[in-house]
PDB file of C-alpha atoms in Angstrom:
ATOM      1  CA  MET A   1     -63.330  12.555  -7.477  1.00  0.00           C
ATOM      2  CA  LYS A   2     -63.327   8.773  -7.542  1.00  0.00           C
ATOM      3  CA  ILE A   3     -65.960   6.824  -9.460  1.00  0.00           C
ATOM      4  CA  VAL A   4     -67.166   5.080  -6.290  1.00  0.00           C
ATOM      5  CA  ASP A   5     -67.752   8.483  -4.663  1.00  0.00           C
ATOM      6  CA  ALA A   6     -69.553   9.829  -7.740  1.00  0.00           C
ATOM      7  CA  GLU A   7     -71.864   6.800  -7.749  1.00  0.00           C
ATOM      8  CA  LYS A   8     -72.710   7.495  -4.104  1.00  0.00           C
ATOM      9  CA  ILE A   9     -73.225  11.236  -4.540  1.00  0.00           C
ATOM     10  CA  VAL A  10     -75.752  10.871  -7.388  1.00  0.00           C
ATOM     11  CA  THR A  11     -78.014   8.912  -4.998  1.00  0.00           C
ATOM     12  CA  TRP A  12     -78.296  11.823  -2.574  1.00  0.00           C
ATOM     13  CA  LYS A  13     -81.781  13.335  -2.412  1.00  0.00           C
ATOM     14  CA  TYR A  14     -82.561  16.752  -0.978  1.00  0.00           C
ATOM     15  CA  GLU A  15     -86.047  17.527   0.287  1.00  0.00           C
ATOM     16  CA  ASN A  16     -88.590  20.268  -0.478  1.00  0.00           C
ATOM     17  CA  GLU A  17     -87.171  23.443  -2.062  1.00  0.00           C
ATOM     18  CA  TYR A  18     -83.656  21.981  -1.840  1.00  0.00           C
ATOM     19  CA  ALA A  19     -84.616  19.234  -4.329  1.00  0.00           C
ATOM     20  CA  MET A  20     -83.014  21.349  -7.089  1.00  0.00           C
ATOM     21  CA  TYR A  21     -79.636  20.230  -5.729  1.00  0.00           C
ATOM     22  CA  SER A  22     -80.390  16.516  -6.219  1.00  0.00           C
ATOM     23  CA  PHE A  23     -78.759  14.514  -8.981  1.00  0.00           C
ATOM     24  CA  SER A  24     -80.671  12.136 -11.260  1.00  0.00           C
ATOM     25  CA  LYS A  25     -78.560   8.953 -10.898  1.00  0.00           C
ATOM     26  CA  SER A  26     -77.870   9.138 -14.629  1.00  0.00           C
ATOM     27  CA  ASN A  27     -74.608   8.265 -16.343  1.00  0.00           C
ATOM     28  CA  GLU A  28     -74.466  11.915 -17.474  1.00  0.00           C
ATOM     29  CA  ASP A  29     -74.430  13.097 -13.857  1.00  0.00           C
ATOM     30  CA  ILE A  30     -71.706  10.597 -12.969  1.00  0.00           C
ATOM     31  CA  GLN A  31     -69.651  11.734 -15.952  1.00  0.00           C
ATOM     32  CA  GLU A  32     -70.052  15.365 -14.887  1.00  0.00           C
ATOM     33  CA  LEU A  33     -68.723  14.525 -11.422  1.00  0.00           C
ATOM     34  CA  MET A  34     -65.776  12.793 -13.077  1.00  0.00           C
ATOM     35  CA  ASN A  35     -64.889  15.693 -15.409  1.00  0.00           C
ATOM     36  CA  GLY A  36     -61.808  16.691 -13.404  1.00  0.00           C
ATOM     37  CA  GLU A  37     -63.369  19.754 -11.722  1.00  0.00           C
ATOM     38  CA  TYR A  38     -64.940  17.893  -8.783  1.00  0.00           C
ATOM     39  CA  PHE A  39     -63.293  16.719  -5.573  1.00  0.00           C
ATOM     40  CA  SER A  40     -64.625  14.238  -3.012  1.00  0.00           C
ATOM     41  CA  VAL A  41     -64.753  15.330   0.627  1.00  0.00           C
ATOM     42  CA  LEU A  42     -64.171  12.444   3.046  1.00  0.00           C
ATOM     43  CA  ASP A  43     -64.535  12.160   6.800  1.00  0.00           C
ATOM     44  CA  GLU A  44     -62.000  10.585   9.152  1.00  0.00           C
ATOM     45  CA  LEU A  45     -63.388   7.124   8.290  1.00  0.00           C
ATOM     46  CA  GLU A  46     -62.866   7.739   4.548  1.00  0.00           C
ATOM     47  CA  ARG A  47     -66.617   8.045   3.918  1.00  0.00           C
ATOM     48  CA  VAL A  48     -67.734  10.546   1.292  1.00  0.00           C
ATOM     49  CA  VAL A  49     -69.644  13.358   3.021  1.00  0.00           C
ATOM     50  CA  GLY A  50     -69.566  16.091   0.380  1.00  0.00           C
ATOM     51  CA  PHE A  51     -68.013  17.412  -2.775  1.00  0.00           C
ATOM     52  CA  ILE A  52     -66.321  20.545  -4.107  1.00  0.00           C
ATOM     53  CA  CYS A  53     -66.493  21.750  -7.693  1.00  0.00           C
ATOM     54  CA  CYS A  54     -64.559  24.544  -9.335  1.00  0.00           C
ATOM     55  CA  GLY A  55     -64.117  26.378 -12.630  1.00  0.00           C
ATOM     56  CA  GLU A  56     -66.774  25.949 -15.334  1.00  0.00           C
ATOM     57  CA  SER A  57     -68.604  23.310 -13.293  1.00  0.00           C
ATOM     58  CA  ALA A  58     -69.316  25.900 -10.578  1.00  0.00           C
ATOM     59  CA  ARG A  59     -70.798  28.474 -12.950  1.00  0.00           C
ATOM     60  CA  VAL A  60     -74.496  29.198 -13.535  1.00  0.00           C
ATOM     61  CA  PRO A  61     -75.823  30.010 -17.046  1.00  0.00           C
ATOM     62  CA  GLY A  62     -77.599  33.171 -15.870  1.00  0.00           C
ATOM     63  CA  GLY A  63     -74.327  34.470 -14.463  1.00  0.00           C
ATOM     64  CA  THR A  64     -72.688  34.026 -17.843  1.00  0.00           C
ATOM     65  CA  LEU A  65     -75.475  36.023 -19.500  1.00  0.00           C
ATOM     66  CA  ILE A  66     -74.922  39.053 -17.261  1.00  0.00           C
ATOM     67  CA  GLY A  67     -71.140  38.909 -17.656  1.00  0.00           C
ATOM     68  CA  LEU A  68     -70.524  37.804 -14.071  1.00  0.00           C
ATOM     69  CA  TYR A  69     -67.566  35.629 -14.985  1.00  0.00           C
ATOM     70  CA  GLN A  70     -65.816  38.261 -17.076  1.00  0.00           C
ATOM     71  CA  GLU A  71     -64.320  39.637 -13.857  1.00  0.00           C
ATOM     72  CA  GLU A  72     -61.102  37.665 -13.626  1.00  0.00           C
ATOM     73  CA  GLY A  73     -59.000  36.781 -10.614  1.00  0.00           C
ATOM     74  CA  TYR A  74     -61.628  34.678  -8.816  1.00  0.00           C
ATOM     75  CA  LEU A  75     -61.820  30.908  -8.581  1.00  0.00           C
ATOM     76  CA  ASP A  76     -65.456  29.878  -9.078  1.00  0.00           C
ATOM     77  CA  ILE A  77     -66.458  27.205  -6.582  1.00  0.00           C
ATOM     78  CA  GLY A  78     -69.472  25.168  -5.545  1.00  0.00           C
ATOM     79  CA  LEU A  79     -70.080  22.915  -2.550  1.00  0.00           C
ATOM     80  CA  GLY A  80     -72.388  20.026  -1.782  1.00  0.00           C
ATOM     81  CA  LEU A  81     -72.925  18.344   1.592  1.00  0.00           C
ATOM     82  CA  ASP A  82     -74.537  14.948   2.175  1.00  0.00           C
ATOM     83  CA  PRO A  83     -78.251  15.747   2.804  1.00  0.00           C
ATOM     84  CA  ASP A  84     -78.185  13.560   5.925  1.00  0.00           C
ATOM     85  CA  LEU A  85     -75.660  16.001   7.408  1.00  0.00           C
ATOM     86  CA  THR A  86     -77.410  19.272   6.561  1.00  0.00           C
ATOM     87  CA  GLY A  87     -79.029  21.276   9.361  1.00  0.00           C
ATOM     88  CA  GLN A  88     -76.576  19.912  11.939  1.00  0.00           C
ATOM     89  CA  LYS A  89     -74.296  22.990  12.090  1.00  0.00           C
ATOM     90  CA  LYS A  90     -71.597  21.182  10.102  1.00  0.00           C
ATOM     91  CA  GLY A  91     -71.677  23.625   7.191  1.00  0.00           C
ATOM     92  CA  SER A  92     -69.207  26.118   8.647  1.00  0.00           C
ATOM     93  CA  VAL A  93     -66.480  23.516   9.285  1.00  0.00           C
ATOM     94  CA  PHE A  94     -67.137  21.929   5.875  1.00  0.00           C
ATOM     95  CA  LEU A  95     -66.813  25.315   4.160  1.00  0.00           C
ATOM     96  CA  LYS A  96     -63.647  26.409   6.003  1.00  0.00           C
ATOM     97  CA  GLN A  97     -61.850  23.145   5.354  1.00  0.00           C
ATOM     98  CA  SER A  98     -62.922  23.203   1.704  1.00  0.00           C
ATOM     99  CA  LEU A  99     -61.541  26.724   1.296  1.00  0.00           C
ATOM    100  CA  ALA A 100     -58.251  25.719   2.894  1.00  0.00           C
ATOM    101  CA  PHE A 101     -57.991  22.794   0.470  1.00  0.00           C
ATOM    102  CA  LEU A 102     -58.783  24.995  -2.532  1.00  0.00           C
ATOM    103  CA  GLN A 103     -56.294  27.624  -1.405  1.00  0.00           C
ATOM    104  CA  ASN A 104     -53.546  25.008  -1.253  1.00  0.00           C
ATOM    105  CA  GLN A 105     -54.638  23.157  -4.401  1.00  0.00           C
ATOM    106  CA  PHE A 106     -54.876  26.202  -6.664  1.00  0.00           C
ATOM    107  CA  ASN A 107     -52.728  28.745  -4.819  1.00  0.00           C
ATOM    108  CA  SER A 108     -55.772  31.017  -4.901  1.00  0.00           C
ATOM    109  CA  SER A 109     -57.115  33.404  -2.271  1.00  0.00           C
ATOM    110  CA  HIS A 110     -60.042  34.953  -4.209  1.00  0.00           C
ATOM    111  CA  PHE A 111     -63.206  32.849  -4.372  1.00  0.00           C
ATOM    112  CA  ARG A 112     -66.631  33.353  -5.950  1.00  0.00           C
ATOM    113  CA  LEU A 113     -69.742  31.234  -5.598  1.00  0.00           C
ATOM    114  CA  VAL A 114     -73.395  31.449  -6.607  1.00  0.00           C
ATOM    115  CA  VAL A 115     -76.338  30.483  -4.401  1.00  0.00           C
ATOM    116  CA  ALA A 116     -80.135  30.585  -4.797  1.00  0.00           C
ATOM    117  CA  THR A 117     -81.504  33.524  -2.785  1.00  0.00           C
ATOM    118  CA  PHE A 118     -84.079  31.334  -1.015  1.00  0.00           C
ATOM    119  CA  ASN A 119     -81.219  29.348   0.558  1.00  0.00           C
ATOM    120  CA  GLU A 120     -80.700  31.728   3.476  1.00  0.00           C
ATOM    121  CA  ARG A 121     -79.250  28.900   5.566  1.00  0.00           C
ATOM    122  CA  ALA A 122     -76.297  28.567   3.193  1.00  0.00           C
ATOM    123  CA  ILE A 123     -75.969  32.338   2.697  1.00  0.00           C
ATOM    124  CA  LYS A 124     -75.609  32.862   6.454  1.00  0.00           C
ATOM    125  CA  VAL A 125     -72.843  30.238   6.612  1.00  0.00           C
ATOM    126  CA  TYR A 126     -71.025  31.926   3.720  1.00  0.00           C
ATOM    127  CA  GLU A 127     -71.354  35.375   5.314  1.00  0.00           C
ATOM    128  CA  ARG A 128     -70.079  34.163   8.681  1.00  0.00           C
ATOM    129  CA  THR A 129     -67.013  32.802   6.890  1.00  0.00           C
ATOM    130  CA  GLY A 130     -66.325  36.103   5.153  1.00  0.00           C
ATOM    131  CA  PHE A 131     -68.176  36.005   1.826  1.00  0.00           C
ATOM    132  CA  LYS A 132     -69.830  39.256   0.698  1.00  0.00           C
ATOM    133  CA  ARG A 133     -73.012  39.543  -1.353  1.00  0.00           C
ATOM    134  CA  ASP A 134     -72.448  40.771  -4.903  1.00  0.00           C
ATOM    135  CA  LYS A 135     -74.837  40.614  -7.897  1.00  0.00           C
ATOM    136  CA  GLU A 136     -78.349  39.165  -8.150  1.00  0.00           C
ATOM    137  CA  PHE A 137     -79.570  37.584 -11.385  1.00  0.00           C
ATOM    138  CA  HIS A 138     -82.066  35.046 -12.727  1.00  0.00           C
ATOM    139  CA  SER A 139     -81.170  31.667 -14.177  1.00  0.00           C
ATOM    140  CA  LYS A 140     -83.395  28.825 -15.342  1.00  0.00           C
ATOM    141  CA  VAL A 141     -83.728  25.717 -13.163  1.00  0.00           C
ATOM    142  CA  ASN A 142     -85.888  22.914 -14.543  1.00  0.00           C
ATOM    143  CA  GLY A 143     -87.370  25.383 -17.010  1.00  0.00           C
ATOM    144  CA  GLU A 144     -88.306  28.031 -14.427  1.00  0.00           C
ATOM    145  CA  ASP A 145     -86.580  31.315 -13.618  1.00  0.00           C
ATOM    146  CA  MET A 146     -84.901  31.349 -10.201  1.00  0.00           C
ATOM    147  CA  LEU A 147     -83.195  34.237  -8.448  1.00  0.00           C
ATOM    148  CA  PHE A 148     -79.521  33.745  -7.557  1.00  0.00           C
ATOM    149  CA  ILE A 149     -76.883  35.857  -5.863  1.00  0.00           C
ATOM    150  CA  SER A 150     -73.140  35.771  -6.352  1.00  0.00           C
ATOM    151  CA  MET A 151     -70.869  36.062  -3.329  1.00  0.00           C
ATOM    152  CA  LYS A 152     -67.136  36.801  -3.212  1.00  0.00           C
ATOM    153  CA  MET A 153     -64.374  36.332  -0.665  1.00  0.00           C
ATOM    154  CA  GLU A 154     -60.726  37.330  -0.505  1.00  0.00           C
ATOM    155  CA  MET A 155     -58.705  35.207   1.899  1.00  0.00           C
ATOM    156  CA  SER A 156     -55.324  35.978   3.346  1.00  0.00           C
ATOM    157  CA  ILE A 157     -52.452  33.881   2.014  1.00  0.00           C
ATOM    158  CA  TYR A 158     -50.189  32.377   4.647  1.00  0.00           C
ATOM    159  CA  SER A 159     -46.696  31.088   4.034  1.00  0.00           C
ATOM    160  CA  PHE A 160     -44.481  28.884   6.165  1.00  0.00           C
ATOM    161  CA  GLU A 161     -40.733  29.381   6.501  1.00  0.00           C
ATOM    162  CA  GLU A 162     -38.311  27.451   8.658  1.00  0.00           C
ATOM    163  CA  ILE A 163     -37.386  29.426  11.766  1.00  0.00           C
ATOM    164  CA  THR A 164     -34.001  31.134  11.699  1.00  0.00           C
ATOM    165  CA  GLU A 165     -32.133  33.076  14.358  1.00  0.00           C
ATOM    166  CA  GLN A 166     -33.489  36.309  12.845  1.00  0.00           C
ATOM    167  CA  ASP A 167     -37.006  35.178  13.827  1.00  0.00           C
ATOM    168  CA  LEU A 168     -36.211  34.405  17.458  1.00  0.00           C
ATOM    169  CA  THR A 169     -37.080  37.802  18.957  1.00  0.00           C
ATOM    170  CA  GLU A 170     -40.614  37.745  17.520  1.00  0.00           C
ATOM    171  CA  VAL A 171     -41.074  34.069  18.331  1.00  0.00           C
ATOM    172  CA  ARG A 172     -39.993  34.777  21.913  1.00  0.00           C
ATOM    173  CA  GLU A 173     -42.496  37.655  22.206  1.00  0.00           C
ATOM    174  CA  ILE A 174     -45.328  35.422  21.034  1.00  0.00           C
ATOM    175  CA  TYR A 175     -44.431  32.602  23.400  1.00  0.00           C
ATOM    176  CA  ASN A 176     -43.793  34.807  26.422  1.00  0.00           C
ATOM    177  CA  TYR A 177     -47.249  36.360  26.071  1.00  0.00           C
ATOM    178  CA  TYR A 178     -48.725  32.925  26.807  1.00  0.00           C
ATOM    179  CA  VAL A 179     -46.243  32.401  29.657  1.00  0.00           C
ATOM    180  CA  SER A 180     -47.246  35.616  31.421  1.00  0.00           C
ATOM    181  CA  ASN A 181     -50.968  35.689  30.691  1.00  0.00           C
ATOM    182  CA  THR A 182     -52.333  32.173  30.228  1.00  0.00           C
ATOM    183  CA  THR A 183     -52.198  28.566  31.352  1.00  0.00           C
ATOM    184  CA  ILE A 184     -51.567  27.483  27.738  1.00  0.00           C
ATOM    185  CA  SER A 185     -47.856  27.418  28.567  1.00  0.00           C
ATOM    186  CA  PHE A 186     -46.751  25.742  31.781  1.00  0.00           C
ATOM    187  CA  HIS A 187     -43.680  27.965  32.045  1.00  0.00           C
ATOM    188  CA  THR A 188     -44.130  30.465  34.853  1.00  0.00           C
ATOM    189  CA  GLU A 189     -41.125  32.624  33.946  1.00  0.00           C
ATOM    190  CA  GLU A 190     -40.465  34.178  30.546  1.00  0.00           C
ATOM    191  CA  LEU A 191     -37.878  32.482  28.354  1.00  0.00           C
ATOM    192  CA  THR A 192     -34.635  34.122  27.278  1.00  0.00           C
ATOM    193  CA  LEU A 193     -33.538  34.212  23.639  1.00  0.00           C
ATOM    194  CA  GLU A 194     -31.189  31.300  24.253  1.00  0.00           C
ATOM    195  CA  GLU A 195     -33.947  29.263  25.843  1.00  0.00           C
ATOM    196  CA  ILE A 196     -36.393  29.950  23.018  1.00  0.00           C
ATOM    197  CA  LYS A 197     -33.664  29.093  20.505  1.00  0.00           C
ATOM    198  CA  ALA A 198     -33.147  25.729  22.159  1.00  0.00           C
ATOM    199  CA  SER A 199     -36.869  25.009  21.988  1.00  0.00           C
ATOM    200  CA  VAL A 200     -37.502  25.882  18.312  1.00  0.00           C
ATOM    201  CA  ILE A 201     -34.248  25.363  16.387  1.00  0.00           C
ATOM    202  CA  ASN A 202     -33.690  21.646  16.110  1.00  0.00           C
ATOM    203  CA  ARG A 203     -30.416  19.757  15.989  1.00  0.00           C
ATOM    204  CA  ASP A 204     -32.172  16.705  14.523  1.00  0.00           C
ATOM    205  CA  PRO A 205     -33.303  17.541  10.947  1.00  0.00           C
ATOM    206  CA  ARG A 206     -36.381  15.305  11.287  1.00  0.00           C
ATOM    207  CA  PHE A 207     -37.940  17.833  13.656  1.00  0.00           C
ATOM    208  CA  LYS A 208     -39.135  21.021  11.975  1.00  0.00           C
ATOM    209  CA  SER A 209     -40.126  24.524  13.133  1.00  0.00           C
ATOM    210  CA  PHE A 210     -41.792  27.150  10.942  1.00  0.00           C
ATOM    211  CA  VAL A 211     -42.913  30.733  11.337  1.00  0.00           C
ATOM    212  CA  ILE A 212     -46.356  31.492   9.886  1.00  0.00           C
ATOM    213  CA  LYS A 213     -46.292  34.620   7.733  1.00  0.00           C
ATOM    214  CA  GLU A 214     -48.895  36.839   6.126  1.00  0.00           C
ATOM    215  CA  GLU A 215     -47.352  39.274   3.634  1.00  0.00           C
ATOM    216  CA  ASN A 216     -43.940  38.752   5.287  1.00  0.00           C
ATOM    217  CA  GLU A 217     -45.280  39.541   8.764  1.00  0.00           C
ATOM    218  CA  ILE A 218     -44.914  36.802  11.377  1.00  0.00           C
ATOM    219  CA  LYS A 219     -48.308  35.749  12.759  1.00  0.00           C
ATOM    220  CA  GLY A 220     -47.201  32.739  14.770  1.00  0.00           C
ATOM    221  CA  TYR A 221     -45.217  29.551  14.584  1.00  0.00           C
ATOM    222  CA  VAL A 222     -45.771  25.808  14.376  1.00  0.00           C
ATOM    223  CA  LEU A 223     -43.383  22.956  15.102  1.00  0.00           C
ATOM    224  CA  ILE A 224     -42.849  19.231  15.400  1.00  0.00           C
ATOM    225  CA  THR A 225     -40.614  18.363  18.333  1.00  0.00           C
ATOM    226  CA  GLN A 226     -39.394  15.140  19.882  1.00  0.00           C
ATOM    227  CA  TYR A 227     -42.107  13.375  21.844  1.00  0.00           C
ATOM    228  CA  LYS A 228     -39.712  11.355  24.015  1.00  0.00           C
ATOM    229  CA  SER A 229     -35.989  10.701  23.704  1.00  0.00           C
ATOM    230  CA  LYS A 230     -36.062   6.884  23.773  1.00  0.00           C
ATOM    231  CA  GLN A 231     -35.499   5.347  20.331  1.00  0.00           C
ATOM    232  CA  ALA A 232     -38.808   3.448  20.189  1.00  0.00           C
ATOM    233  CA  TYR A 233     -40.595   6.815  20.055  1.00  0.00           C
ATOM    234  CA  ASP A 234     -38.739   7.924  16.907  1.00  0.00           C
ATOM    235  CA  PHE A 235     -41.842   7.746  14.702  1.00  0.00           C
ATOM    236  CA  SER A 236     -43.920   9.877  17.074  1.00  0.00           C
ATOM    237  CA  GLY A 237     -43.751  13.659  17.205  1.00  0.00           C
ATOM    238  CA  GLU A 238     -45.265  16.394  19.344  1.00  0.00           C
ATOM    239  CA  VAL A 239     -47.077  19.165  17.492  1.00  0.00           C
ATOM    240  CA  THR A 240     -47.348  22.718  18.861  1.00  0.00           C
ATOM    241  CA  ILE A 241     -48.908  25.905  17.480  1.00  0.00           C
ATOM    242  CA  TYR A 242     -48.613  29.420  18.904  1.00  0.00           C
ATOM    243  CA  LEU A 243     -50.286  32.437  17.283  1.00  0.00           C
ATOM    244  CA  LYS A 244     -50.221  36.118  18.062  1.00  0.00           C
ATOM    245  CA  PRO A 245     -53.151  36.639  20.455  1.00  0.00           C
ATOM    246  CA  ASP A 246     -54.927  39.191  18.237  1.00  0.00           C
ATOM    247  CA  ILE A 247     -55.367  36.697  15.376  1.00  0.00           C
ATOM    248  CA  VAL A 248     -56.529  33.667  17.340  1.00  0.00           C
ATOM    249  CA  GLY A 249     -59.869  32.353  16.064  1.00  0.00           C
ATOM    250  CA  LYS A 250     -59.426  33.397  12.427  1.00  0.00           C
ATOM    251  CA  GLY A 251     -58.758  29.937  11.008  1.00  0.00           C
ATOM    252  CA  ILE A 252     -54.971  30.189  10.873  1.00  0.00           C
ATOM    253  CA  GLY A 253     -54.544  27.359  13.375  1.00  0.00           C
ATOM    254  CA  GLY A 254     -56.274  24.864  11.101  1.00  0.00           C
ATOM    255  CA  THR A 255     -54.151  25.941   8.129  1.00  0.00           C
ATOM    256  CA  ALA A 256     -50.980  25.578  10.182  1.00  0.00           C
ATOM    257  CA  LEU A 257     -52.037  22.178  11.485  1.00  0.00           C
ATOM    258  CA  ARG A 258     -52.712  20.799   7.997  1.00  0.00           C
ATOM    259  CA  PHE A 259     -49.353  22.146   6.829  1.00  0.00           C
ATOM    260  CA  ILE A 260     -47.337  20.621   9.658  1.00  0.00           C
ATOM    261  CA  GLU A 261     -49.112  17.267   9.275  1.00  0.00           C
ATOM    262  CA  ASN A 262     -47.953  17.124   5.647  1.00  0.00           C
ATOM    263  CA  VAL A 263     -44.416  17.932   6.795  1.00  0.00           C
ATOM    264  CA  ALA A 264     -44.646  15.158   9.397  1.00  0.00           C
ATOM    265  CA  ARG A 265     -45.706  12.638   6.747  1.00  0.00           C
ATOM    266  CA  GLU A 266     -42.779  13.642   4.545  1.00  0.00           C
ATOM    267  CA  GLN A 267     -40.450  13.185   7.529  1.00  0.00           C
ATOM    268  CA  GLY A 268     -41.736   9.666   8.131  1.00  0.00           C
ATOM    269  CA  PHE A 269     -43.737  10.217  11.322  1.00  0.00           C
ATOM    270  CA  TYR A 270     -46.471   7.718  12.104  1.00  0.00           C
ATOM    271  CA  THR A 271     -48.381   9.760  14.658  1.00  0.00           C
ATOM    272  CA  LEU A 272     -48.557  13.262  16.125  1.00  0.00           C
ATOM    273  CA  ILE A 273     -49.426  14.082  19.731  1.00  0.00           C
ATOM    274  CA  ALA A 274     -50.620  17.428  21.093  1.00  0.00           C
ATOM    275  CA  THR A 275     -50.388  18.227  24.805  1.00  0.00           C
ATOM    276  CA  VAL A 276     -53.138  20.642  25.852  1.00  0.00           C
ATOM    277  CA  CYS A 277     -54.078  22.261  29.143  1.00  0.00           C
ATOM    278  CA  MET A 278     -57.736  21.314  29.553  1.00  0.00           C
ATOM    279  CA  GLU A 279     -58.642  24.927  30.336  1.00  0.00           C
ATOM    280  CA  ASN A 280     -57.611  25.737  26.758  1.00  0.00           C
ATOM    281  CA  THR A 281     -60.901  24.818  25.117  1.00  0.00           C
ATOM    282  CA  ARG A 282     -60.017  26.577  21.852  1.00  0.00           C
ATOM    283  CA  SER A 283     -56.956  24.383  21.248  1.00  0.00           C
ATOM    284  CA  LYS A 284     -58.817  21.288  22.386  1.00  0.00           C
ATOM    285  CA  SER A 285     -61.539  22.047  19.840  1.00  0.00           C
ATOM    286  CA  LEU A 286     -58.986  22.752  17.078  1.00  0.00           C
ATOM    287  CA  PHE A 287     -57.285  19.392  17.437  1.00  0.00           C
ATOM    288  CA  GLU A 288     -60.536  17.457  17.774  1.00  0.00           C
ATOM    289  CA  LYS A 289     -61.950  19.086  14.626  1.00  0.00           C
ATOM    290  CA  HIS A 290     -58.887  17.891  12.723  1.00  0.00           C
ATOM    291  CA  GLY A 291     -59.129  14.259  13.768  1.00  0.00           C
ATOM    292  CA  TYR A 292     -57.147  14.167  17.000  1.00  0.00           C
ATOM    293  CA  GLU A 293     -58.545  11.905  19.716  1.00  0.00           C
ATOM    294  CA  GLN A 294     -57.995  12.389  23.408  1.00  0.00           C
ATOM    295  CA  CYS A 295     -55.921   9.421  24.552  1.00  0.00           C
ATOM    296  CA  ALA A 296     -54.841  10.480  28.047  1.00  0.00           C
ATOM    297  CA  MET A 297     -55.721  12.798  30.920  1.00  0.00           C
ATOM    298  CA  PHE A 298     -53.398  13.825  33.742  1.00  0.00           C
ATOM    299  CA  LYS A 299     -55.197  15.377  36.693  1.00  0.00           C
ATOM    300  CA  GLY A 300     -53.682  18.290  38.560  1.00  0.00           C
ATOM    301  CA  VAL A 301     -50.166  17.868  37.134  1.00  0.00           C
ATOM    302  CA  GLY A 302     -49.699  21.599  36.671  1.00  0.00           C
ATOM    303  CA  TYR A 303     -49.923  24.467  39.141  1.00  0.00           C
ATOM    304  CA  LYS A 304     -50.107  28.051  37.889  1.00  0.00           C
ATOM    305  CA  PHE A 305     -52.008  31.191  38.869  1.00  0.00           C
ATOM    306  CA  ASP A 306     -52.909  29.575  42.209  1.00  0.00           C
ATOM    307  CA  ARG A 307     -54.809  26.644  40.746  1.00  0.00           C
ATOM    308  CA  ARG A 308     -54.279  23.000  39.805  1.00  0.00           C
ATOM    309  CA  LEU A 309     -54.341  22.263  36.096  1.00  0.00           C
ATOM    310  CA  ASP A 310     -55.188  19.159  34.085  1.00  0.00           C
ATOM    311  CA  ILE A 311     -53.352  18.098  30.937  1.00  0.00           C
ATOM    312  CA  GLY A 312     -54.812  16.115  28.040  1.00  0.00           C
ATOM    313  CA  SER A 313     -52.962  14.294  25.287  1.00  0.00           C
ATOM    314  CA  PHE A 314     -54.543  14.284  21.817  1.00  0.00           C
ATOM    315  CA  GLN A 315     -53.269  11.898  19.150  1.00  0.00           C
ATOM    316  CA  LYS A 316     -53.685  11.536  15.394  1.00  0.00           C
ATOM    317  CA  VAL A 317     -52.345   8.658  13.315  1.00  0.00           C
ATOM    318  CA  LEU A 318     -51.133  10.099  10.038  1.00  0.00           C
TER     319      LEU A 318
END
């Protein structure tokens, strides 16, 4: 949390029953936000749009009284979204990205939060993301008893390991599924092991390829490859993600994308470009949600499954 963000957040005012979430603009509130347990959440224009708190700052006195926090192994968290952005179906994305940040920041996969029971809007967002209802209890708010509920979630932990030759058979199976069954890949014939090796094991150490693992089981792979071979393109890379089809839509793509972007920054890349078949609305949405802008469209440049296919290029400056 930066002081300029804290000074902005304490001016936020929530209406009606949500007024309990408003700050008071006092120095005490600013100091609380600056206590080291709060994080600013910024949009792509570096504007503060929310905050995350964790540890003691996320705990409610009534929960302490019933021994809620004696159960160890959970990171206690709290979230706040700019009131001008509430009710616009942004809560789910805000929550998922916050959890991914917390997972990376604290190497934690077990989360616990507390929410007032009247706030069904927030509870539904939490449940859709995977939180389960736990204990109900009362805690005082502005001198009055209010009913709260604790909710808990256990996320999967994903690891990233550079692709080796031992991984090639599984990587090939994942890729060839998309060759044979989708227009996501523009190959029309399955790749051999040698061909897949050439596409994912890089001679240039600046370009990186990783398998995505959950408990040592490969769930997909993500890579930065050369965008074009001419030297002026050296600070641009092409980003690609392929997941096993049965786990698509579970948030792994966003985790992989954030990981590979950090790798790209470390490798000195200025920008990443994703090439997406425009029929692939899921990938298009993934990249757009993570700050990629469509910068090109090529009409009918592909032909597969007896139809013409459009390609879009999506770019993010790192």
